[in-house]
PDB file of C-alpha atoms in Angstrom:
ATOM      1  CA  MET R   1     100.037 131.394  73.890  1.00 52.00           C
ATOM      2  CA  ASP R   2      98.960 127.754  73.916  1.00 57.00           C
ATOM      3  CA  ASP R   3      96.360 126.221  76.210  1.00 57.00           C
ATOM      4  CA  ALA R   4      98.910 124.369  78.356  1.00 56.00           C
ATOM      5  CA  SER R   5     100.672 127.548  79.478  1.00 60.00           C
ATOM      6  CA  ARG R   6      97.406 129.311  80.251  1.00 67.00           C
ATOM      7  CA  TYR R   7      96.221 126.858  82.895  1.00 64.00           C
ATOM      8  CA  PRO R   8      98.160 125.863  85.975  1.00 68.00           C
ATOM      9  CA  SER R   9      99.333 122.295  86.201  1.00 71.00           C
ATOM     10  CA  PRO R  10      97.688 120.043  88.775  1.00 74.00           C
ATOM     11  CA  PRO R  11      99.542 119.797  92.086  1.00 77.00           C
ATOM     12  CA  THR R  12     102.074 117.032  92.563  1.00 83.00           C
ATOM     13  CA  GLY R  13     101.536 114.449  95.282  1.00 86.00           C
ATOM     14  CA  THR R  14     103.953 116.330  97.519  1.00 88.00           C
ATOM     15  CA  GLN R  15     102.075 119.570  97.011  1.00 90.00           C
ATOM     16  CA  ALA R  16      98.779 117.831  97.770  1.00 90.00           C
ATOM     17  CA  ILE R  17     100.206 116.458 101.027  1.00 91.00           C
ATOM     18  CA  ALA R  18     101.460 119.937 101.922  1.00 92.00           C
ATOM     19  CA  LEU R  19      97.986 121.332 101.301  1.00 93.00           C
ATOM     20  CA  TRP R  20      96.437 118.672 103.559  1.00 93.00           C
ATOM     21  CA  ILE R  21      99.007 119.409 106.266  1.00 94.00           C
ATOM     22  CA  ALA R  22      98.366 123.141 105.908  1.00 95.00           C
ATOM     23  CA  GLY R  23      94.626 122.617 106.233  1.00 95.00           C
ATOM     24  CA  GLY R  24      95.033 120.358 109.247  1.00 93.00           C
ATOM     25  CA  LEU R  25      97.368 122.762 111.044  1.00 93.00           C
ATOM     26  CA  LEU R  26      95.154 125.766 110.322  1.00 95.00           C
ATOM     27  CA  VAL R  27      91.988 123.994 111.466  1.00 93.00           C
ATOM     28  CA  LEU R  28      93.622 122.634 114.630  1.00 89.00           C
ATOM     29  CA  SER R  29      95.010 126.069 115.385  1.00 89.00           C
ATOM     30  CA  CYS R  30      91.539 127.580 115.078  1.00 90.00           C
ATOM     31  CA  PHE R  31      90.055 124.844 117.290  1.00 88.00           C
ATOM     32  CA  GLY R  32      92.771 125.498 119.855  1.00 84.00           C
ATOM     33  CA  PHE R  33      92.120 129.249 119.860  1.00 82.00           C
ATOM     34  CA  LEU R  34      88.365 128.737 120.143  1.00 84.00           C
ATOM     35  CA  LEU R  35      88.798 126.249 122.961  1.00 79.00           C
ATOM     36  CA  ARG R  36      91.064 128.627 124.877  1.00 71.00           C
ATOM     37  CA  LEU R  37      88.684 131.539 124.331  1.00 70.00           C
ATOM     38  CA  GLY R  38      85.677 129.469 125.335  1.00 67.00           C
ATOM     39  CA  GLN R  39      87.178 128.438 128.657  1.00 63.00           C
ATOM     40  CA  ASN R  40      88.331 131.695 130.138  1.00 58.00           C
ATOM     41  CA  VAL R  41      89.459 134.797 128.295  1.00 54.00           C
ATOM     42  CA  ARG R  42      91.400 136.033 131.333  1.00 54.00           C
ATOM     43  CA  SER R  43      93.542 132.894 131.358  1.00 52.00           C
ATOM     44  CA  LEU R  44      95.022 133.496 127.917  1.00 50.00           C
ATOM     45  CA  ASP R  45      98.668 133.200 128.881  1.00 53.00           C
ATOM     46  CA  LEU R  46     101.244 132.737 126.149  1.00 53.00           C
ATOM     47  CA  GLY R  47     103.021 129.766 127.609  1.00 50.00           C
ATOM     48  CA  GLY R  48     100.556 127.411 129.099  1.00 48.00           C
ATOM     49  CA  VAL R  49     103.069 125.254 130.945  1.00 46.00           C
ATOM     50  CA  GLY R  50     100.937 123.011 133.102  1.00 47.00           C
ATOM     51  CA  THR R  51      97.800 124.256 131.383  1.00 56.00           C
ATOM     52  CA  GLU R  52      94.644 122.240 131.754  1.00 61.00           C
ATOM     53  CA  THR R  53      93.316 123.180 128.318  1.00 71.00           C
ATOM     54  CA  VAL R  54      93.045 119.963 126.340  1.00 76.00           C
ATOM     55  CA  LEU R  55      91.878 119.674 122.725  1.00 78.00           C
ATOM     56  CA  PHE R  56      89.690 116.630 121.941  1.00 79.00           C
ATOM     57  CA  GLY R  57      90.518 115.307 125.409  1.00 79.00           C
ATOM     58  CA  LEU R  58      94.045 114.361 124.258  1.00 81.00           C
ATOM     59  CA  PHE R  59      96.255 117.285 123.229  1.00 80.00           C
ATOM     60  CA  HIS R  60      97.420 120.119 125.464  1.00 77.00           C
ATOM     61  CA  VAL R  61      97.067 123.514 123.782  1.00 77.00           C
ATOM     62  CA  SER R  62      98.113 127.068 124.520  1.00 78.00           C
ATOM     63  CA  VAL R  63      98.195 130.364 122.687  1.00 80.00           C
ATOM     64  CA  LEU R  64     101.886 129.957 121.793  1.00 83.00           C
ATOM     65  CA  HIS R  65     101.364 126.429 120.487  1.00 83.00           C
ATOM     66  CA  ASN R  66      98.381 127.593 118.407  1.00 86.00           C
ATOM     67  CA  VAL R  67     100.372 130.509 116.962  1.00 89.00           C
ATOM     68  CA  VAL R  68     103.140 128.110 115.898  1.00 90.00           C
ATOM     69  CA  HIS R  69     100.574 125.815 114.240  1.00 91.00           C
ATOM     70  CA  LEU R  70      98.979 128.814 112.525  1.00 94.00           C
ATOM     71  CA  LEU R  71     102.344 130.016 111.181  1.00 95.00           C
ATOM     72  CA  LEU R  72     103.367 126.537 110.009  1.00 95.00           C
ATOM     73  CA  GLY R  73     100.004 126.058 108.309  1.00 95.00           C
ATOM     74  CA  ALA R  74     100.352 129.397 106.524  1.00 96.00           C
ATOM     75  CA  ALA R  75     103.917 128.541 105.472  1.00 96.00           C
ATOM     76  CA  ALA R  76     102.802 125.146 104.138  1.00 94.00           C
ATOM     77  CA  LEU R  77     100.035 126.847 102.200  1.00 94.00           C
ATOM     78  CA  ALA R  78     102.425 129.469 100.809  1.00 94.00           C
ATOM     79  CA  THR R  79     105.036 126.933  99.682  1.00 93.00           C
ATOM     80  CA  ALA R  80     102.544 124.474  98.196  1.00 91.00           C
ATOM     81  CA  GLY R  81     102.453 126.495  94.973  1.00 89.00           C
ATOM     82  CA  ASN R  82     106.021 125.543  94.037  1.00 89.00           C
ATOM     83  CA  ALA R  83     107.063 121.875  94.150  1.00 89.00           C
ATOM     84  CA  ARG R  84     110.714 122.613  94.992  1.00 90.00           C
ATOM     85  CA  HIS R  85     109.846 125.028  97.817  1.00 92.00           C
ATOM     86  CA  CYS R  86     107.207 122.608  99.036  1.00 93.00           C
ATOM     87  CA  ARG R  87     109.700 119.727  99.285  1.00 93.00           C
ATOM     88  CA  ARG R  88     112.205 121.940 101.096  1.00 95.00           C
ATOM     89  CA  PHE R  89     109.566 123.149 103.574  1.00 95.00           C
ATOM     90  CA  LEU R  90     108.376 119.612 104.283  1.00 95.00           C
ATOM     91  CA  ALA R  91     111.915 118.285 104.752  1.00 96.00           C
ATOM     92  CA  VAL R  92     113.118 121.096 107.020  1.00 96.00           C
ATOM     93  CA  THR R  93     109.929 121.309 109.080  1.00 96.00           C
ATOM     94  CA  GLY R  94     109.668 117.523 109.363  1.00 96.00           C
ATOM     95  CA  ALA R  95     113.286 117.275 110.544  1.00 96.00           C
ATOM     96  CA  ALA R  96     112.784 120.082 113.072  1.00 94.00           C
ATOM     97  CA  LEU R  97     109.608 118.447 114.363  1.00 93.00           C
ATOM     98  CA  LEU R  98     111.367 115.089 114.659  1.00 94.00           C
ATOM     99  CA  ALA R  99     114.175 116.772 116.611  1.00 92.00           C
ATOM    100  CA  LEU R 100     111.606 118.349 118.953  1.00 88.00           C
ATOM    101  CA  VAL R 101     109.937 114.983 119.537  1.00 89.00           C
ATOM    102  CA  LEU R 102     113.269 113.329 120.325  1.00 89.00           C
ATOM    103  CA  TYR R 103     114.280 116.226 122.575  1.00 86.00           C
ATOM    104  CA  GLY R 104     110.963 115.954 124.407  1.00 83.00           C
ATOM    105  CA  GLN R 105     111.571 112.265 125.031  1.00 85.00           C
ATOM    106  CA  LEU R 106     115.108 112.778 126.289  1.00 85.00           C
ATOM    107  CA  ASP R 107     114.479 115.860 128.448  1.00 80.00           C
ATOM    108  CA  ARG R 108     111.196 115.772 130.367  1.00 73.00           C
ATOM    109  CA  THR R 109     111.657 119.409 131.505  1.00 76.00           C
ATOM    110  CA  PRO R 110     112.533 121.215 128.247  1.00 72.00           C
ATOM    111  CA  ILE R 111     113.335 124.924 128.103  1.00 75.00           C
ATOM    112  CA  VAL R 112     110.171 125.834 126.176  1.00 70.00           C
ATOM    113  CA  ALA R 113     107.935 123.111 127.559  1.00 67.00           C
ATOM    114  CA  ASP R 114     104.866 124.280 125.670  1.00 65.00           C
ATOM    115  CA  LEU R 115     106.358 123.706 122.224  1.00 70.00           C
ATOM    116  CA  VAL R 116     107.959 120.329 122.906  1.00 74.00           C
ATOM    117  CA  PRO R 117     105.610 117.329 122.813  1.00 70.00           C
ATOM    118  CA  VAL R 118     106.082 115.333 126.014  1.00 70.00           C
ATOM    119  CA  GLY R 119     102.623 113.763 126.465  1.00 73.00           C
ATOM    120  CA  THR R 120     101.887 110.394 124.915  1.00 80.00           C
ATOM    121  CA  ALA R 121      99.215 111.567 122.443  1.00 85.00           C
ATOM    122  CA  ASP R 122     101.162 114.743 121.601  1.00 84.00           C
ATOM    123  CA  THR R 123     104.330 112.759 120.983  1.00 86.00           C
ATOM    124  CA  TRP R 124     102.676 110.228 118.657  1.00 90.00           C
ATOM    125  CA  LEU R 125     100.833 112.925 116.703  1.00 89.00           C
ATOM    126  CA  HIS R 126     103.959 115.025 116.208  1.00 90.00           C
ATOM    127  CA  LEU R 127     106.048 111.949 115.336  1.00 93.00           C
ATOM    128  CA  LEU R 128     103.483 110.864 112.734  1.00 94.00           C
ATOM    129  CA  LEU R 129     103.390 114.378 111.279  1.00 93.00           C
ATOM    130  CA  ALA R 130     107.205 114.614 111.178  1.00 95.00           C
ATOM    131  CA  LEU R 131     107.595 111.260 109.433  1.00 95.00           C
ATOM    132  CA  THR R 132     104.821 112.085 106.970  1.00 93.00           C
ATOM    133  CA  MET R 133     106.527 115.361 106.074  1.00 94.00           C
ATOM    134  CA  ILE R 134     109.954 113.764 105.657  1.00 94.00           C
ATOM    135  CA  VAL R 135     108.631 110.873 103.556  1.00 93.00           C
ATOM    136  CA  ALA R 136     106.562 113.251 101.391  1.00 91.00           C
ATOM    137  CA  ALA R 137     109.612 115.453 100.789  1.00 92.00           C
ATOM    138  CA  GLY R 138     111.741 112.432  99.910  1.00 89.00           C
ATOM    139  CA  HIS R 139     109.059 110.920  97.699  1.00 82.00           C
ATOM    140  CA  GLY R 140     108.728 114.169  95.770  1.00 65.00           C
ATOM    141  CA  ALA R 141     112.483 114.339  95.195  1.00 60.00           C
ATOM    142  CA  ALA R 142     112.612 110.684  94.091  1.00 57.00           C
ATOM    143  CA  THR R 143     109.642 111.137  91.752  1.00 53.00           C
ATOM    144  CA  ARG R 144     111.215 114.220  90.179  1.00 51.00           C
ATOM    145  CA  ALA R 145     114.569 112.451  89.735  1.00 51.00           C
ATOM    146  CA  GLY R 146     112.806 109.500  88.073  1.00 49.00           C
ATOM    147  CA  TRP R 147     110.889 111.837  85.784  1.00 45.00           C
ATOM    148  CA  ARG R 148     114.090 113.656  84.765  1.00 48.00           C
ATOM    149  CA  GLY R 149     115.807 110.349  83.989  1.00 49.00           C
ATOM    150  CA  ARG R 150     112.855 109.157  81.934  1.00 46.00           C
ATOM    151  CA  ARG R 151     112.702 112.422  80.021  1.00 46.00           C
ATOM    152  CA  SER R 152     116.417 112.453  79.138  1.00 46.00           C
ATOM    153  CA  ALA R 153     116.135 108.883  77.823  1.00 47.00           C
ATOM    154  CA  GLU R 154     113.507 109.953  75.275  1.00 47.00           C
TER     155      GLU R 154
END
């Protein structure tokens, strides 16, 4: 066994972005849970429609929203080990998040109001995250295609 196969390769740029996104989602989820617990344990409803719990004075949070962020962060962390799975996760999740942002802008009373960003700060944050995920997924695919073409030319 040679040295190259013994050590894992460094993460690609796409994997690094997925790790940053995973860390951000996990940390924000923890902040959201702590904020909700610190305010009033008896008011821990799942939905939080019309909730007054606000993270950093900008973002509305609820238990359901924090659980979704926790699950997405864990999924990003789990897929970051494989570049192909990582790109697929970023593309699918970014597209779904973009669809939620657009839906929130078109319908101000969505079915699951807690998961659809309708506030100004929430909308911009989720739009930025969606676009970052989609661009990172596309950049990883383009980089891999360029690498394959360069390798076959050798």
